mmCIF file with all atom_site columns, C-alpha atoms in Angstrom:
data_model
loop_
_atom_site.group_PDB
_atom_site.id
_atom_site.type_symbol
_atom_site.label_atom_id
_atom_site.label_alt_id
_atom_site.label_comp_id
_atom_site.label_asym_id
_atom_site.label_entity_id
_atom_site.label_seq_id
_atom_site.pdbx_PDB_ins_code
_atom_site.Cartn_x
_atom_site.Cartn_y
_atom_site.Cartn_z
_atom_site.occupancy
_atom_site.B_iso_or_equiv
_atom_site.pdbx_formal_charge
_atom_site.auth_seq_id
_atom_site.auth_comp_id
_atom_site.auth_asym_id
_atom_site.auth_atom_id
_atom_site.pdbx_PDB_model_num
ATOM 1   C CA . UNK D 1 1   ? 86.427  111.567 105.119 1.00 0.00 ? 1   UNK D CA 1
ATOM 2   C CA . UNK D 1 2   ? 87.594  113.992 107.739 1.00 0.00 ? 2   UNK D CA 1
ATOM 3   C CA . UNK D 1 3   ? 90.501  111.907 109.032 1.00 0.00 ? 3   UNK D CA 1
ATOM 4   C CA . UNK D 1 4   ? 93.013  109.740 107.197 1.00 0.00 ? 4   UNK D CA 1
ATOM 5   C CA . UNK D 1 5   ? 92.660  107.092 109.912 1.00 0.00 ? 5   UNK D CA 1
ATOM 6   C CA . UNK D 1 6   ? 89.090  106.478 108.714 1.00 0.00 ? 6   UNK D CA 1
ATOM 7   C CA . UNK D 1 7   ? 90.417  105.931 105.182 1.00 0.00 ? 7   UNK D CA 1
ATOM 8   C CA . UNK D 1 8   ? 92.854  103.391 106.626 1.00 0.00 ? 8   UNK D CA 1
ATOM 9   C CA . UNK D 1 9   ? 89.946  101.596 108.315 1.00 0.00 ? 9   UNK D CA 1
ATOM 10  C CA . UNK D 1 10  ? 88.080  101.429 105.002 1.00 0.00 ? 10  UNK D CA 1
ATOM 11  C CA . UNK D 1 11  ? 91.123  100.193 103.066 1.00 0.00 ? 11  UNK D CA 1
ATOM 12  C CA . UNK D 1 12  ? 91.850  97.495  105.667 1.00 0.00 ? 12  UNK D CA 1
ATOM 13  C CA . UNK D 1 13  ? 88.208  96.384  105.514 1.00 0.00 ? 13  UNK D CA 1
ATOM 14  C CA . UNK D 1 14  ? 88.820  95.804  101.782 1.00 0.00 ? 14  UNK D CA 1
ATOM 15  C CA . UNK D 1 15  ? 91.804  93.630  102.719 1.00 0.00 ? 15  UNK D CA 1
ATOM 16  C CA . UNK D 1 16  ? 89.672  91.641  105.140 1.00 0.00 ? 16  UNK D CA 1
ATOM 17  C CA . UNK D 1 17  ? 86.991  91.092  102.472 1.00 0.00 ? 17  UNK D CA 1
ATOM 18  C CA . UNK D 1 18  ? 89.765  89.964  100.105 1.00 0.00 ? 18  UNK D CA 1
ATOM 19  C CA . UNK D 1 19  ? 90.586  87.117  102.495 1.00 0.00 ? 19  UNK D CA 1
ATOM 20  C CA . UNK D 1 20  ? 93.825  88.515  103.925 1.00 0.00 ? 20  UNK D CA 1
ATOM 21  C CA . UNK D 1 21  ? 95.268  86.652  106.887 1.00 0.00 ? 21  UNK D CA 1
ATOM 22  C CA . UNK D 1 22  ? 97.976  89.321  107.371 1.00 0.00 ? 22  UNK D CA 1
ATOM 23  C CA . UNK D 1 23  ? 97.658  93.059  106.838 1.00 0.00 ? 23  UNK D CA 1
ATOM 24  C CA . UNK D 1 24  ? 100.524 95.484  107.386 1.00 0.00 ? 24  UNK D CA 1
ATOM 25  C CA . UNK D 1 25  ? 99.821  99.155  108.043 1.00 0.00 ? 25  UNK D CA 1
ATOM 26  C CA . UNK D 1 26  ? 102.786 101.525 107.768 1.00 0.00 ? 26  UNK D CA 1
ATOM 27  C CA . UNK D 1 27  ? 102.787 105.203 108.664 1.00 0.00 ? 27  UNK D CA 1
ATOM 28  C CA . UNK D 1 28  ? 106.042 106.857 107.537 1.00 0.00 ? 28  UNK D CA 1
ATOM 29  C CA . UNK D 1 29  ? 106.481 110.546 108.253 1.00 0.00 ? 29  UNK D CA 1
ATOM 30  C CA . UNK D 1 30  ? 109.411 112.656 107.078 1.00 0.00 ? 30  UNK D CA 1
ATOM 31  C CA . UNK D 1 31  ? 109.673 116.207 108.369 1.00 0.00 ? 31  UNK D CA 1
ATOM 32  C CA . UNK D 1 32  ? 112.571 117.113 106.020 1.00 0.00 ? 32  UNK D CA 1
ATOM 33  C CA . UNK D 1 33  ? 110.770 115.546 103.056 1.00 0.00 ? 33  UNK D CA 1
ATOM 34  C CA . UNK D 1 34  ? 107.398 117.035 104.006 1.00 0.00 ? 34  UNK D CA 1
ATOM 35  C CA . UNK D 1 35  ? 105.741 113.647 103.479 1.00 0.00 ? 35  UNK D CA 1
ATOM 36  C CA . UNK D 1 36  ? 103.348 111.387 105.290 1.00 0.00 ? 36  UNK D CA 1
ATOM 37  C CA . UNK D 1 37  ? 103.116 108.002 103.580 1.00 0.00 ? 37  UNK D CA 1
ATOM 38  C CA . UNK D 1 38  ? 100.431 105.486 104.475 1.00 0.00 ? 38  UNK D CA 1
ATOM 39  C CA . UNK D 1 39  ? 100.930 101.986 103.101 1.00 0.00 ? 39  UNK D CA 1
ATOM 40  C CA . UNK D 1 40  ? 98.545  99.059  103.519 1.00 0.00 ? 40  UNK D CA 1
ATOM 41  C CA . UNK D 1 41  ? 99.807  95.665  102.359 1.00 0.00 ? 41  UNK D CA 1
ATOM 42  C CA . UNK D 1 42  ? 97.811  92.449  102.504 1.00 0.00 ? 42  UNK D CA 1
ATOM 43  C CA . UNK D 1 43  ? 98.146  88.829  101.460 1.00 0.00 ? 43  UNK D CA 1
ATOM 44  C CA . UNK D 1 44  ? 94.545  88.620  100.246 1.00 0.00 ? 44  UNK D CA 1
ATOM 45  C CA . UNK D 1 45  ? 93.288  87.367  96.897  1.00 0.00 ? 45  UNK D CA 1
ATOM 46  C CA . UNK D 1 46  ? 94.748  90.308  94.970  1.00 0.00 ? 46  UNK D CA 1
ATOM 47  C CA . UNK D 1 47  ? 93.343  91.934  91.867  1.00 0.00 ? 47  UNK D CA 1
ATOM 48  C CA . UNK D 1 48  ? 93.776  91.595  88.138  1.00 0.00 ? 48  UNK D CA 1
ATOM 49  C CA . UNK D 1 49  ? 95.341  94.467  86.176  1.00 0.00 ? 49  UNK D CA 1
ATOM 50  C CA . UNK D 1 50  ? 91.861  95.411  84.999  1.00 0.00 ? 50  UNK D CA 1
ATOM 51  C CA . UNK D 1 51  ? 90.523  95.530  88.577  1.00 0.00 ? 51  UNK D CA 1
ATOM 52  C CA . UNK D 1 52  ? 93.482  97.659  89.686  1.00 0.00 ? 52  UNK D CA 1
ATOM 53  C CA . UNK D 1 53  ? 92.671  100.171 86.942  1.00 0.00 ? 53  UNK D CA 1
ATOM 54  C CA . UNK D 1 54  ? 88.983  100.140 87.906  1.00 0.00 ? 54  UNK D CA 1
ATOM 55  C CA . UNK D 1 55  ? 89.382  100.375 91.683  1.00 0.00 ? 55  UNK D CA 1
ATOM 56  C CA . UNK D 1 56  ? 90.003  104.137 91.606  1.00 0.00 ? 56  UNK D CA 1
ATOM 57  C CA . UNK D 1 57  ? 86.622  104.620 89.906  1.00 0.00 ? 57  UNK D CA 1
ATOM 58  C CA . UNK D 1 58  ? 83.962  105.469 92.530  1.00 0.00 ? 58  UNK D CA 1
ATOM 59  C CA . UNK D 1 59  ? 81.373  103.557 90.492  1.00 0.00 ? 59  UNK D CA 1
ATOM 60  C CA . UNK D 1 60  ? 83.341  100.305 90.682  1.00 0.00 ? 60  UNK D CA 1
ATOM 61  C CA . UNK D 1 61  ? 82.900  97.953  93.601  1.00 0.00 ? 61  UNK D CA 1
ATOM 62  C CA . UNK D 1 62  ? 82.959  94.218  94.137  1.00 0.00 ? 62  UNK D CA 1
ATOM 63  C CA . UNK D 1 63  ? 80.302  94.546  96.822  1.00 0.00 ? 63  UNK D CA 1
ATOM 64  C CA . UNK D 1 64  ? 76.774  93.446  96.080  1.00 0.00 ? 64  UNK D CA 1
ATOM 65  C CA . UNK D 1 65  ? 75.210  95.580  98.841  1.00 0.00 ? 65  UNK D CA 1
ATOM 66  C CA . UNK D 1 66  ? 75.865  98.875  97.095  1.00 0.00 ? 66  UNK D CA 1
ATOM 67  C CA . UNK D 1 67  ? 76.824  100.120 93.657  1.00 0.00 ? 67  UNK D CA 1
ATOM 68  C CA . UNK D 1 68  ? 79.591  102.578 94.558  1.00 0.00 ? 68  UNK D CA 1
ATOM 69  C CA . UNK D 1 69  ? 82.951  102.216 96.292  1.00 0.00 ? 69  UNK D CA 1
ATOM 70  C CA . UNK D 1 70  ? 84.312  105.530 97.528  1.00 0.00 ? 70  UNK D CA 1
ATOM 71  C CA . UNK D 1 71  ? 87.108  104.435 99.891  1.00 0.00 ? 71  UNK D CA 1
ATOM 72  C CA . UNK D 1 72  ? 89.986  104.047 97.447  1.00 0.00 ? 72  UNK D CA 1
ATOM 73  C CA . UNK D 1 73  ? 88.993  106.937 95.139  1.00 0.00 ? 73  UNK D CA 1
ATOM 74  C CA . UNK D 1 74  ? 88.689  109.326 98.112  1.00 0.00 ? 74  UNK D CA 1
ATOM 75  C CA . UNK D 1 75  ? 92.045  108.223 99.535  1.00 0.00 ? 75  UNK D CA 1
ATOM 76  C CA . UNK D 1 76  ? 93.672  108.798 96.139  1.00 0.00 ? 76  UNK D CA 1
ATOM 77  C CA . UNK D 1 77  ? 92.025  112.202 95.760  1.00 0.00 ? 77  UNK D CA 1
ATOM 78  C CA . UNK D 1 78  ? 93.049  113.290 99.266  1.00 0.00 ? 78  UNK D CA 1
ATOM 79  C CA . UNK D 1 79  ? 96.694  112.364 98.608  1.00 0.00 ? 79  UNK D CA 1
ATOM 80  C CA . UNK D 1 80  ? 96.794  114.055 95.210  1.00 0.00 ? 80  UNK D CA 1
ATOM 81  C CA . UNK D 1 81  ? 95.059  117.213 96.523  1.00 0.00 ? 81  UNK D CA 1
ATOM 82  C CA . UNK D 1 82  ? 98.080  117.769 98.786  1.00 0.00 ? 82  UNK D CA 1
ATOM 83  C CA . UNK D 1 83  ? 100.539 117.367 95.905  1.00 0.00 ? 83  UNK D CA 1
ATOM 84  C CA . UNK D 1 84  ? 101.212 113.780 96.912  1.00 0.00 ? 84  UNK D CA 1
ATOM 85  C CA . UNK D 1 85  ? 100.801 110.516 95.056  1.00 0.00 ? 85  UNK D CA 1
ATOM 86  C CA . UNK D 1 86  ? 98.904  107.261 95.086  1.00 0.00 ? 86  UNK D CA 1
ATOM 87  C CA . UNK D 1 87  ? 99.839  103.769 93.865  1.00 0.00 ? 87  UNK D CA 1
ATOM 88  C CA . UNK D 1 88  ? 98.321  100.293 93.924  1.00 0.00 ? 88  UNK D CA 1
ATOM 89  C CA . UNK D 1 89  ? 100.320 97.157  93.217  1.00 0.00 ? 89  UNK D CA 1
ATOM 90  C CA . UNK D 1 90  ? 98.413  93.892  93.155  1.00 0.00 ? 90  UNK D CA 1
ATOM 91  C CA . UNK D 1 91  ? 98.759  90.371  91.845  1.00 0.00 ? 91  UNK D CA 1
ATOM 92  C CA . UNK D 1 92  ? 96.001  87.787  91.737  1.00 0.00 ? 92  UNK D CA 1
ATOM 93  C CA . UNK D 1 93  ? 96.552  85.236  94.487  1.00 0.00 ? 93  UNK D CA 1
ATOM 94  C CA . UNK D 1 94  ? 99.383  87.247  96.045  1.00 0.00 ? 94  UNK D CA 1
ATOM 95  C CA . UNK D 1 95  ? 97.799  90.313  97.641  1.00 0.00 ? 95  UNK D CA 1
ATOM 96  C CA . UNK D 1 96  ? 97.788  94.063  97.298  1.00 0.00 ? 96  UNK D CA 1
ATOM 97  C CA . UNK D 1 97  ? 99.895  97.042  98.364  1.00 0.00 ? 97  UNK D CA 1
ATOM 98  C CA . UNK D 1 98  ? 98.331  100.478 98.387  1.00 0.00 ? 98  UNK D CA 1
ATOM 99  C CA . UNK D 1 99  ? 100.420 103.589 99.141  1.00 0.00 ? 99  UNK D CA 1
ATOM 100 C CA . UNK D 1 100 ? 99.192  107.147 99.559  1.00 0.00 ? 100 UNK D CA 1
ATOM 101 C CA . UNK D 1 101 ? 101.774 109.900 100.039 1.00 0.00 ? 101 UNK D CA 1
ATOM 102 C CA . UNK D 1 102 ? 100.626 113.241 101.441 1.00 0.00 ? 102 UNK D CA 1
ATOM 103 C CA . UNK D 1 103 ? 102.312 116.646 101.822 1.00 0.00 ? 103 UNK D CA 1
ATOM 104 C CA . UNK D 1 104 ? 101.519 117.661 105.438 1.00 0.00 ? 104 UNK D CA 1
ATOM 105 C CA . UNK D 1 105 ? 102.341 121.344 104.835 1.00 0.00 ? 105 UNK D CA 1
ATOM 106 C CA . UNK D 1 106 ? 99.715  121.635 102.090 1.00 0.00 ? 106 UNK D CA 1
ATOM 107 C CA . UNK D 1 107 ? 96.565  123.622 102.893 1.00 0.00 ? 107 UNK D CA 1
ATOM 108 C CA . UNK D 1 108 ? 94.354  120.681 101.809 1.00 0.00 ? 108 UNK D CA 1
ATOM 109 C CA . UNK D 1 109 ? 96.004  118.196 104.185 1.00 0.00 ? 109 UNK D CA 1
ATOM 110 C CA . UNK D 1 110 ? 93.455  116.576 106.469 1.00 0.00 ? 110 UNK D CA 1
ATOM 111 C CA . UNK D 1 111 ? 94.578  115.258 109.877 1.00 0.00 ? 111 UNK D CA 1
ATOM 112 C CA . UNK D 1 112 ? 95.765  111.706 110.393 1.00 0.00 ? 112 UNK D CA 1
ATOM 113 C CA . UNK D 1 113 ? 93.259  111.429 113.226 1.00 0.00 ? 113 UNK D CA 1
ATOM 114 C CA . UNK D 1 114 ? 93.186  108.736 115.873 1.00 0.00 ? 114 UNK D CA 1
ATOM 115 C CA . UNK D 1 115 ? 95.097  106.031 114.004 1.00 0.00 ? 115 UNK D CA 1
ATOM 116 C CA . UNK D 1 116 ? 95.852  104.257 117.279 1.00 0.00 ? 116 UNK D CA 1
ATOM 117 C CA . UNK D 1 117 ? 92.171  103.647 118.002 1.00 0.00 ? 117 UNK D CA 1
ATOM 118 C CA . UNK D 1 118 ? 91.644  102.399 114.445 1.00 0.00 ? 118 UNK D CA 1
ATOM 119 C CA . UNK D 1 119 ? 94.527  99.919  114.755 1.00 0.00 ? 119 UNK D CA 1
ATOM 120 C CA . UNK D 1 120 ? 93.271  98.789  118.180 1.00 0.00 ? 120 UNK D CA 1
ATOM 121 C CA . UNK D 1 121 ? 89.765  98.275  116.821 1.00 0.00 ? 121 UNK D CA 1
ATOM 122 C CA . UNK D 1 122 ? 91.006  96.320  113.790 1.00 0.00 ? 122 UNK D CA 1
ATOM 123 C CA . UNK D 1 123 ? 93.089  94.005  116.001 1.00 0.00 ? 123 UNK D CA 1
ATOM 124 C CA . UNK D 1 124 ? 90.476  93.342  118.669 1.00 0.00 ? 124 UNK D CA 1
ATOM 125 C CA . UNK D 1 125 ? 87.518  92.965  116.278 1.00 0.00 ? 125 UNK D CA 1
ATOM 126 C CA . UNK D 1 126 ? 89.264  90.652  113.789 1.00 0.00 ? 126 UNK D CA 1
ATOM 127 C CA . UNK D 1 127 ? 90.760  87.901  115.970 1.00 0.00 ? 127 UNK D CA 1
ATOM 128 C CA . UNK D 1 128 ? 91.416  85.546  113.050 1.00 0.00 ? 128 UNK D CA 1
ATOM 129 C CA . UNK D 1 129 ? 93.593  88.067  111.179 1.00 0.00 ? 129 UNK D CA 1
ATOM 130 C CA . UNK D 1 130 ? 97.144  89.147  111.959 1.00 0.00 ? 130 UNK D CA 1
ATOM 131 C CA . UNK D 1 131 ? 98.162  92.779  111.792 1.00 0.00 ? 131 UNK D CA 1
ATOM 132 C CA . UNK D 1 132 ? 101.531 94.460  111.715 1.00 0.00 ? 132 UNK D CA 1
ATOM 133 C CA . UNK D 1 133 ? 101.563 98.162  112.545 1.00 0.00 ? 133 UNK D CA 1
ATOM 134 C CA . UNK D 1 134 ? 104.767 100.071 111.813 1.00 0.00 ? 134 UNK D CA 1
ATOM 135 C CA . UNK D 1 135 ? 105.264 103.752 112.564 1.00 0.00 ? 135 UNK D CA 1
ATOM 136 C CA . UNK D 1 136 ? 108.366 105.748 111.587 1.00 0.00 ? 136 UNK D CA 1
ATOM 137 C CA . UNK D 1 137 ? 109.238 109.414 111.733 1.00 0.00 ? 137 UNK D CA 1
ATOM 138 C CA . UNK D 1 138 ? 112.277 111.199 110.416 1.00 0.00 ? 138 UNK D CA 1
ATOM 139 C CA . UNK D 1 139 ? 112.703 114.435 112.334 1.00 0.00 ? 139 UNK D CA 1
ATOM 140 C CA . UNK D 1 140 ? 114.006 117.762 111.104 1.00 0.00 ? 140 UNK D CA 1
ATOM 141 C CA . UNK D 1 141 ? 117.469 116.730 112.328 1.00 0.00 ? 141 UNK D CA 1
ATOM 142 C CA . UNK D 1 142 ? 117.379 113.541 110.224 1.00 0.00 ? 142 UNK D CA 1
ATOM 143 C CA . UNK D 1 143 ? 117.030 111.241 113.232 1.00 0.00 ? 143 UNK D CA 1
ATOM 144 C CA . UNK D 1 144 ? 114.591 108.387 112.711 1.00 0.00 ? 144 UNK D CA 1
ATOM 145 C CA . UNK D 1 145 ? 112.235 106.984 115.327 1.00 0.00 ? 145 UNK D CA 1
ATOM 146 C CA . UNK D 1 146 ? 110.557 103.627 114.720 1.00 0.00 ? 146 UNK D CA 1
ATOM 147 C CA . UNK D 1 147 ? 108.116 101.436 116.626 1.00 0.00 ? 147 UNK D CA 1
ATOM 148 C CA . UNK D 1 148 ? 106.009 98.451  115.666 1.00 0.00 ? 148 UNK D CA 1
ATOM 149 C CA . UNK D 1 149 ? 103.434 95.974  116.881 1.00 0.00 ? 149 UNK D CA 1
ATOM 150 C CA . UNK D 1 150 ? 102.999 92.539  115.324 1.00 0.00 ? 150 UNK D CA 1
ATOM 151 C CA . UNK D 1 151 ? 100.058 90.407  116.435 1.00 0.00 ? 151 UNK D CA 1
ATOM 152 C CA . UNK D 1 152 ? 101.913 87.233  115.395 1.00 0.00 ? 152 UNK D CA 1
ATOM 153 C CA . UNK D 1 153 ? 104.390 87.861  118.224 1.00 0.00 ? 153 UNK D CA 1
ATOM 154 C CA . UNK D 1 154 ? 101.507 88.608  120.602 1.00 0.00 ? 154 UNK D CA 1
ATOM 155 C CA . UNK D 1 155 ? 99.843  85.311  119.675 1.00 0.00 ? 155 UNK D CA 1
ATOM 156 C CA . UNK D 1 156 ? 103.025 83.434  120.568 1.00 0.00 ? 156 UNK D CA 1
ATOM 157 C CA . UNK D 1 157 ? 103.057 85.045  124.006 1.00 0.00 ? 157 UNK D CA 1
ATOM 158 C CA . UNK D 1 158 ? 99.325  84.817  124.713 1.00 0.00 ? 158 UNK D CA 1
ATOM 159 C CA . UNK D 1 159 ? 98.558  81.345  123.415 1.00 0.00 ? 159 UNK D CA 1
ATOM 160 C CA . UNK D 1 160 ? 94.776  80.883  123.500 1.00 0.00 ? 160 UNK D CA 1
ATOM 161 C CA . UNK D 1 161 ? 94.009  84.174  125.266 1.00 0.00 ? 161 UNK D CA 1
ATOM 162 C CA . UNK D 1 162 ? 92.052  86.360  122.797 1.00 0.00 ? 162 UNK D CA 1
ATOM 163 C CA . UNK D 1 163 ? 92.978  89.951  121.938 1.00 0.00 ? 163 UNK D CA 1
ATOM 164 C CA . UNK D 1 164 ? 89.464  90.965  122.992 1.00 0.00 ? 164 UNK D CA 1
ATOM 165 C CA . UNK D 1 165 ? 90.136  89.868  126.599 1.00 0.00 ? 165 UNK D CA 1
ATOM 166 C CA . UNK D 1 166 ? 89.742  93.174  128.529 1.00 0.00 ? 166 UNK D CA 1
ATOM 167 C CA . UNK D 1 167 ? 93.252  93.202  130.024 1.00 0.00 ? 167 UNK D CA 1
ATOM 168 C CA . UNK D 1 168 ? 94.849  92.248  126.699 1.00 0.00 ? 168 UNK D CA 1
ATOM 169 C CA . UNK D 1 169 ? 92.767  94.773  124.782 1.00 0.00 ? 169 UNK D CA 1
ATOM 170 C CA . UNK D 1 170 ? 93.727  97.512  127.253 1.00 0.00 ? 170 UNK D CA 1
ATOM 171 C CA . UNK D 1 171 ? 97.418  96.583  126.948 1.00 0.00 ? 171 UNK D CA 1
ATOM 172 C CA . UNK D 1 172 ? 97.234  96.696  123.121 1.00 0.00 ? 172 UNK D CA 1
ATOM 173 C CA . UNK D 1 173 ? 95.469  100.081 123.240 1.00 0.00 ? 173 UNK D CA 1
ATOM 174 C CA . UNK D 1 174 ? 98.031  101.501 125.690 1.00 0.00 ? 174 UNK D CA 1
ATOM 175 C CA . UNK D 1 175 ? 101.004 100.090 123.758 1.00 0.00 ? 175 UNK D CA 1
ATOM 176 C CA . UNK D 1 176 ? 99.785  101.607 120.489 1.00 0.00 ? 176 UNK D CA 1
ATOM 177 C CA . UNK D 1 177 ? 99.141  104.969 122.193 1.00 0.00 ? 177 UNK D CA 1
ATOM 178 C CA . UNK D 1 178 ? 102.646 104.881 123.687 1.00 0.00 ? 178 UNK D CA 1
ATOM 179 C CA . UNK D 1 179 ? 104.329 104.010 120.386 1.00 0.00 ? 179 UNK D CA 1
ATOM 180 C CA . UNK D 1 180 ? 102.322 106.651 118.505 1.00 0.00 ? 180 UNK D CA 1
ATOM 181 C CA . UNK D 1 181 ? 103.217 109.199 121.183 1.00 0.00 ? 181 UNK D CA 1
ATOM 182 C CA . UNK D 1 182 ? 106.925 108.384 121.025 1.00 0.00 ? 182 UNK D CA 1
ATOM 183 C CA . UNK D 1 183 ? 107.224 108.153 117.244 1.00 0.00 ? 183 UNK D CA 1
ATOM 184 C CA . UNK D 1 184 ? 104.483 110.541 116.132 1.00 0.00 ? 184 UNK D CA 1
ATOM 185 C CA . UNK D 1 185 ? 105.554 113.355 118.466 1.00 0.00 ? 185 UNK D CA 1
#
């Protein structure tokens, strides 16, 4: 994939298929550490140890519509190509945490892309699922910026008004763009 945000979309779609009712997406950037960590955590059905070992194989998939699953293997490869790392922790019935750490200064680093639009799309197109989006950045001076959006808090404020309502959707899009601009800058 040409943007890491598209990998995030694919990974979160796996969480949705696994029955997750809450998915957390963290983007943690450290300028002094030369790292960009992307973590996706869900409370879906989880995987057995055998499935965790198999999930990085492009010829393993639980889907019946196709015989290959490239999302996780590509994400792992992209992280490792930059000198980064990749881990999956999962327990049956308890969910999964996937973390890819990238080295932004590496020549093979692909851009994060429009992560804000991906998060907005996930929230507005999956009204039955809650999402938490957390973005942090540690600058060269060591100062940390942090912003987050949690749809559980939005639900409390909105009541029955859906996230796909045009005014609500526009507010979510603008809020994410603002937080990404403040933290990601």
